[in-house]
mmCIF file of C-alpha atoms in Angstrom:
data_model
loop_
_atom_site.group_PDB
_atom_site.id
_atom_site.type_symbol
_atom_site.label_atom_id
_atom_site.label_comp_id
_atom_site.label_asym_id
_atom_site.label_seq_id
_atom_site.Cartn_x
_atom_site.Cartn_y
_atom_site.Cartn_z
ATOM 1 C CA MET A 248 91.999 -9.228 14.741
ATOM 2 C CA LEU A 249 93.926 -7.804 11.781
ATOM 3 C CA PHE A 250 96.692 -10.351 12.388
ATOM 4 C CA LEU A 251 94.146 -13.194 12.364
ATOM 5 C CA THR A 252 92.633 -11.937 9.097
ATOM 6 C CA VAL A 253 96.046 -11.691 7.420
ATOM 7 C CA ALA A 254 97.085 -15.126 8.766
ATOM 8 C CA ALA A 255 93.865 -16.726 7.526
ATOM 9 C CA LEU A 256 94.317 -15.205 4.069
ATOM 10 C CA ALA A 257 97.959 -16.326 3.924
ATOM 11 C CA ALA A 258 96.905 -19.894 4.754
ATOM 12 C CA LEU A 259 94.609 -20.099 1.720
ATOM 13 C CA PRO A 260 95.817 -22.291 -1.132
ATOM 14 C CA ALA A 261 97.969 -20.640 -3.775
ATOM 15 C CA HIS A 262 95.399 -19.322 -6.211
ATOM 16 C CA ALA A 263 95.277 -16.294 -8.440
ATOM 17 C CA ALA A 264 93.168 -13.673 -6.723
ATOM 18 C CA ASP A 265 90.328 -12.148 -8.726
ATOM 19 C CA PRO A 266 89.826 -8.425 -7.967
ATOM 20 C CA TYR A 267 86.454 -6.726 -7.571
ATOM 21 C CA VAL A 268 85.235 -3.209 -6.806
ATOM 22 C CA GLY A 269 81.895 -1.897 -5.662
ATOM 23 C CA PHE A 270 79.814 1.161 -4.927
ATOM 24 C CA ASN A 271 76.957 1.214 -2.387
ATOM 25 C CA LEU A 272 74.378 3.790 -1.443
ATOM 26 C CA THR A 273 73.754 3.508 2.282
ATOM 27 C CA THR A 274 71.164 4.663 4.754
ATOM 28 C CA PRO A 275 72.361 7.958 6.215
ATOM 29 C CA GLY A 276 71.418 7.015 9.755
ATOM 30 C CA GLU A 277 69.890 9.278 12.347
ATOM 31 C CA ALA A 278 71.438 11.834 14.628
ATOM 32 C CA ASN A 279 69.992 13.498 17.708
ATOM 33 C CA PHE A 280 71.777 16.236 19.583
ATOM 34 C CA SER A 281 71.414 17.552 23.120
ATOM 35 C CA ILE A 282 71.490 21.362 22.964
ATOM 36 C CA ASN A 283 70.772 23.419 26.095
ATOM 37 C CA GLY A 284 68.738 20.616 27.623
ATOM 38 C CA HIS A 285 66.695 20.011 24.449
ATOM 39 C CA ASP A 286 66.797 16.793 22.434
ATOM 40 C CA VAL A 287 67.135 18.109 18.855
ATOM 41 C CA ALA A 288 66.785 15.939 15.747
ATOM 42 C CA ASN A 289 69.026 16.241 12.716
ATOM 43 C CA ASP A 290 67.690 18.786 10.192
ATOM 44 C CA ASN A 291 69.788 17.526 7.263
ATOM 45 C CA LYS A 292 69.401 14.342 5.231
ATOM 46 C CA PRO A 293 72.975 13.509 4.245
ATOM 47 C CA HIS A 294 73.879 11.483 1.182
ATOM 48 C CA ALA A 295 75.784 8.402 2.296
ATOM 49 C CA MET A 296 77.901 6.089 0.149
ATOM 50 C CA LYS A 297 80.579 3.437 0.358
ATOM 51 C CA LEU A 298 83.344 2.437 -2.062
ATOM 52 C CA TYR A 299 85.161 -0.872 -1.686
ATOM 53 C CA ALA A 300 87.634 -3.187 -3.394
ATOM 54 C CA GLY A 301 88.455 -6.800 -2.744
ATOM 55 C CA LEU A 302 90.430 -9.834 -3.787
ATOM 56 C CA GLN A 303 88.514 -13.111 -4.269
ATOM 57 C CA PHE A 304 91.029 -15.843 -3.321
ATOM 58 C CA THR A 305 88.667 -18.807 -3.670
ATOM 59 C CA PRO A 306 84.977 -19.058 -4.589
ATOM 60 C CA THR A 307 84.268 -18.860 -0.832
ATOM 61 C CA TRP A 308 86.896 -16.483 0.618
ATOM 62 C CA ALA A 309 87.823 -12.872 -0.133
ATOM 63 C CA ALA A 310 89.513 -9.930 1.556
ATOM 64 C CA GLU A 311 87.818 -6.532 1.288
ATOM 65 C CA LEU A 312 88.912 -2.957 1.959
ATOM 66 C CA GLY A 313 86.371 -0.130 1.992
ATOM 67 C CA TYR A 314 85.682 3.498 2.760
ATOM 68 C CA GLY A 315 82.295 4.979 3.650
ATOM 69 C CA ALA A 316 81.508 8.697 3.569
ATOM 70 C CA PHE A 317 78.283 8.931 5.541
ATOM 71 C CA GLY A 318 77.589 12.648 5.345
ATOM 72 C CA SER A 319 77.049 15.511 7.767
ATOM 73 C CA TYR A 320 74.328 16.017 10.347
ATOM 74 C CA HIS A 321 73.144 19.492 11.385
ATOM 75 C CA ALA A 322 71.065 20.784 14.283
ATOM 76 C CA ALA A 323 70.139 24.213 15.624
ATOM 77 C CA ASP A 324 69.310 25.350 19.152
ATOM 78 C CA PRO A 325 65.488 25.560 19.417
ATOM 79 C CA THR A 326 65.664 28.286 22.072
ATOM 80 C CA PRO A 327 63.998 31.454 20.693
ATOM 81 C CA GLY A 328 66.605 34.005 19.578
ATOM 82 C CA SER A 329 69.507 31.550 19.630
ATOM 83 C CA SER A 330 71.672 31.144 16.520
ATOM 84 C CA TYR A 331 73.752 28.270 17.947
ATOM 85 C CA GLN A 332 74.263 25.356 15.528
ATOM 86 C CA LEU A 333 76.051 21.982 15.602
ATOM 87 C CA LYS A 334 77.448 19.907 12.753
ATOM 88 C CA MET A 335 78.796 16.337 12.841
ATOM 89 C CA SER A 336 80.228 14.307 9.956
ATOM 90 C CA THR A 337 81.038 10.589 9.956
ATOM 91 C CA SER A 338 83.119 8.203 7.904
ATOM 92 C CA VAL A 339 84.573 4.711 8.172
ATOM 93 C CA ALA A 340 87.464 2.725 6.696
ATOM 94 C CA TYR A 341 87.512 -1.046 7.098
ATOM 95 C CA LEU A 342 89.336 -4.281 6.312
ATOM 96 C CA ALA A 343 87.286 -7.475 6.392
ATOM 97 C CA ALA A 344 87.318 -11.129 5.439
ATOM 98 C CA ARG A 345 84.286 -12.081 3.338
ATOM 99 C CA ALA A 346 82.779 -15.571 3.139
ATOM 100 C CA THR A 347 80.330 -16.374 0.322
ATOM 101 C CA THR A 348 78.013 -19.334 -0.188
ATOM 102 C CA PRO A 349 76.064 -19.753 -3.456
ATOM 103 C CA LEU A 350 72.291 -20.137 -3.567
ATOM 104 C CA GLY A 351 72.036 -21.466 -7.118
ATOM 105 C CA ASP A 352 73.490 -19.879 -10.242
ATOM 106 C CA SER A 353 72.357 -16.287 -9.712
ATOM 107 C CA PHE A 354 72.291 -15.662 -5.964
ATOM 108 C CA ALA A 355 74.779 -15.922 -3.102
ATOM 109 C CA LEU A 356 74.771 -15.101 0.604
ATOM 110 C CA PHE A 357 77.826 -13.469 2.126
ATOM 111 C CA GLY A 358 79.098 -12.451 5.527
ATOM 112 C CA LYS A 359 81.906 -10.111 6.616
ATOM 113 C CA VAL A 360 84.024 -9.813 9.707
ATOM 114 C CA GLY A 361 86.979 -7.494 10.288
ATOM 115 C CA LEU A 362 88.029 -4.171 11.765
ATOM 116 C CA ALA A 363 86.651 -0.685 11.114
ATOM 117 C CA VAL A 364 88.145 2.713 11.917
ATOM 118 C CA ASN A 365 85.239 5.070 12.616
ATOM 119 C CA ARG A 366 85.867 8.803 12.334
ATOM 120 C CA LEU A 367 83.694 11.575 13.780
ATOM 121 C CA LYS A 368 84.176 15.297 13.325
ATOM 122 C CA ALA A 369 82.024 17.797 15.217
ATOM 123 C CA SER A 370 81.958 21.570 15.044
ATOM 124 C CA ASP A 371 79.670 24.323 16.266
ATOM 125 C CA SER A 372 78.846 27.921 15.370
ATOM 126 C CA LEU A 373 81.122 29.166 18.199
ATOM 127 C CA GLY A 374 84.203 27.790 16.424
ATOM 128 C CA HIS A 375 84.727 24.698 18.602
ATOM 129 C CA THR A 376 85.810 21.547 16.798
ATOM 130 C CA ASP A 377 86.377 17.998 17.966
ATOM 131 C CA ARG A 378 87.645 14.938 16.139
ATOM 132 C CA GLU A 379 87.491 11.363 17.298
ATOM 133 C CA SER A 380 88.531 8.022 15.830
ATOM 134 C CA PHE A 381 87.867 4.600 17.275
ATOM 135 C CA VAL A 382 88.479 1.047 16.065
ATOM 136 C CA ARG A 383 85.726 -1.551 16.389
ATOM 137 C CA PRO A 384 84.870 -4.922 14.850
ATOM 138 C CA ILE A 385 82.787 -4.902 11.682
ATOM 139 C CA PHE A 386 80.079 -7.513 11.184
ATOM 140 C CA GLY A 387 77.968 -7.700 8.080
ATOM 141 C CA SER A 388 75.883 -9.921 5.852
ATOM 142 C CA GLY A 389 74.120 -9.627 2.544
ATOM 143 C CA LEU A 390 72.750 -11.055 -0.660
ATOM 144 C CA GLU A 391 74.435 -10.877 -4.064
ATOM 145 C CA TRP A 392 72.500 -11.220 -7.344
ATOM 146 C CA LYS A 393 74.510 -11.839 -10.518
ATOM 147 C CA LEU A 394 73.154 -9.585 -13.258
ATOM 148 C CA ALA A 395 75.905 -10.604 -15.720
ATOM 149 C CA PRO A 396 79.069 -12.723 -15.367
ATOM 150 C CA GLN A 397 81.077 -9.687 -14.165
ATOM 151 C CA VAL A 398 78.341 -7.514 -12.576
ATOM 152 C CA SER A 399 76.299 -8.128 -9.419
ATOM 153 C CA ALA A 400 73.729 -6.184 -7.438
ATOM 154 C CA THR A 401 74.146 -6.349 -3.663
ATOM 155 C CA VAL A 402 71.949 -5.711 -0.647
ATOM 156 C CA GLU A 403 73.692 -5.777 2.724
ATOM 157 C CA TYR A 404 73.665 -4.707 6.342
ATOM 158 C CA ASN A 405 76.899 -3.754 8.124
ATOM 159 C CA ARG A 406 77.570 -2.774 11.709
ATOM 160 C CA TYR A 407 80.807 -0.798 11.832
ATOM 161 C CA GLY A 408 80.863 -0.318 15.595
ATOM 162 C CA SER A 409 79.678 1.911 18.404
ATOM 163 C CA ARG A 410 81.044 3.852 21.332
ATOM 164 C CA ARG A 411 79.811 5.460 24.532
ATOM 165 C CA SER A 412 81.443 8.487 26.074
ATOM 166 C CA ASP A 413 80.215 10.800 28.854
ATOM 167 C CA GLY A 414 76.609 9.649 28.454
ATOM 168 C CA ASP A 415 76.881 10.128 24.690
ATOM 169 C CA ARG A 416 76.265 7.121 22.432
ATOM 170 C CA PHE A 417 77.165 6.662 18.770
ATOM 171 C CA THR A 418 76.448 3.619 16.564
ATOM 172 C CA GLN A 419 77.585 3.234 12.976
ATOM 173 C CA GLN A 420 75.316 0.711 11.210
ATOM 174 C CA LYS A 421 74.032 0.840 7.654
ATOM 175 C CA ALA A 422 71.640 -0.872 5.260
ATOM 176 C CA GLU A 423 73.238 -0.731 1.815
ATOM 177 C CA VAL A 424 72.386 -1.397 -1.833
ATOM 178 C CA GLY A 425 74.857 -1.273 -4.696
ATOM 179 C CA LEU A 426 76.739 -2.775 -7.599
ATOM 180 C CA ALA A 427 79.915 -4.898 -7.635
ATOM 181 C CA PHE A 428 82.173 -5.384 -10.669
ATOM 182 C CA LYS A 429 84.554 -8.347 -11.025
ATOM 183 C CA PHE A 430 87.618 -8.349 -13.282
#
């Protein structure tokens, strides 16, 4: 997939690329844990954000690189007298091609496709830690609203991937709102 993205970008006409950067606040997502046979909900509301940068090759096509820090989830064993706790933090790094189509002078629709590296880190109060990374396709779409010639507000939804392991399931998907700045 990465090879196809790079090949597609290399095939674009020779054109000066216009850089852009952005910052999004994202939904933190939900986490449920299984502790001693109990389904326990997350007791923390993490702050989640994403930073990204891109190169706009044509009015339609761009390449984008981003990093999302999606916060930490906490849960405690509900068994009376137990002090056992779990913590899990998530993040993502991605590379995507972005296609944009204007909807008049102020609005545009966009879509993204690429690859995302999802990272999970889990630890518990007994000192056990576990780290996991997995690569999945990223799919996303959104709406851009030009506030000024170089500043836009964005609303988007991105699915960074999911995995299943030993009956455990994890999905990284976010609704996002933010600002993009073009140079």
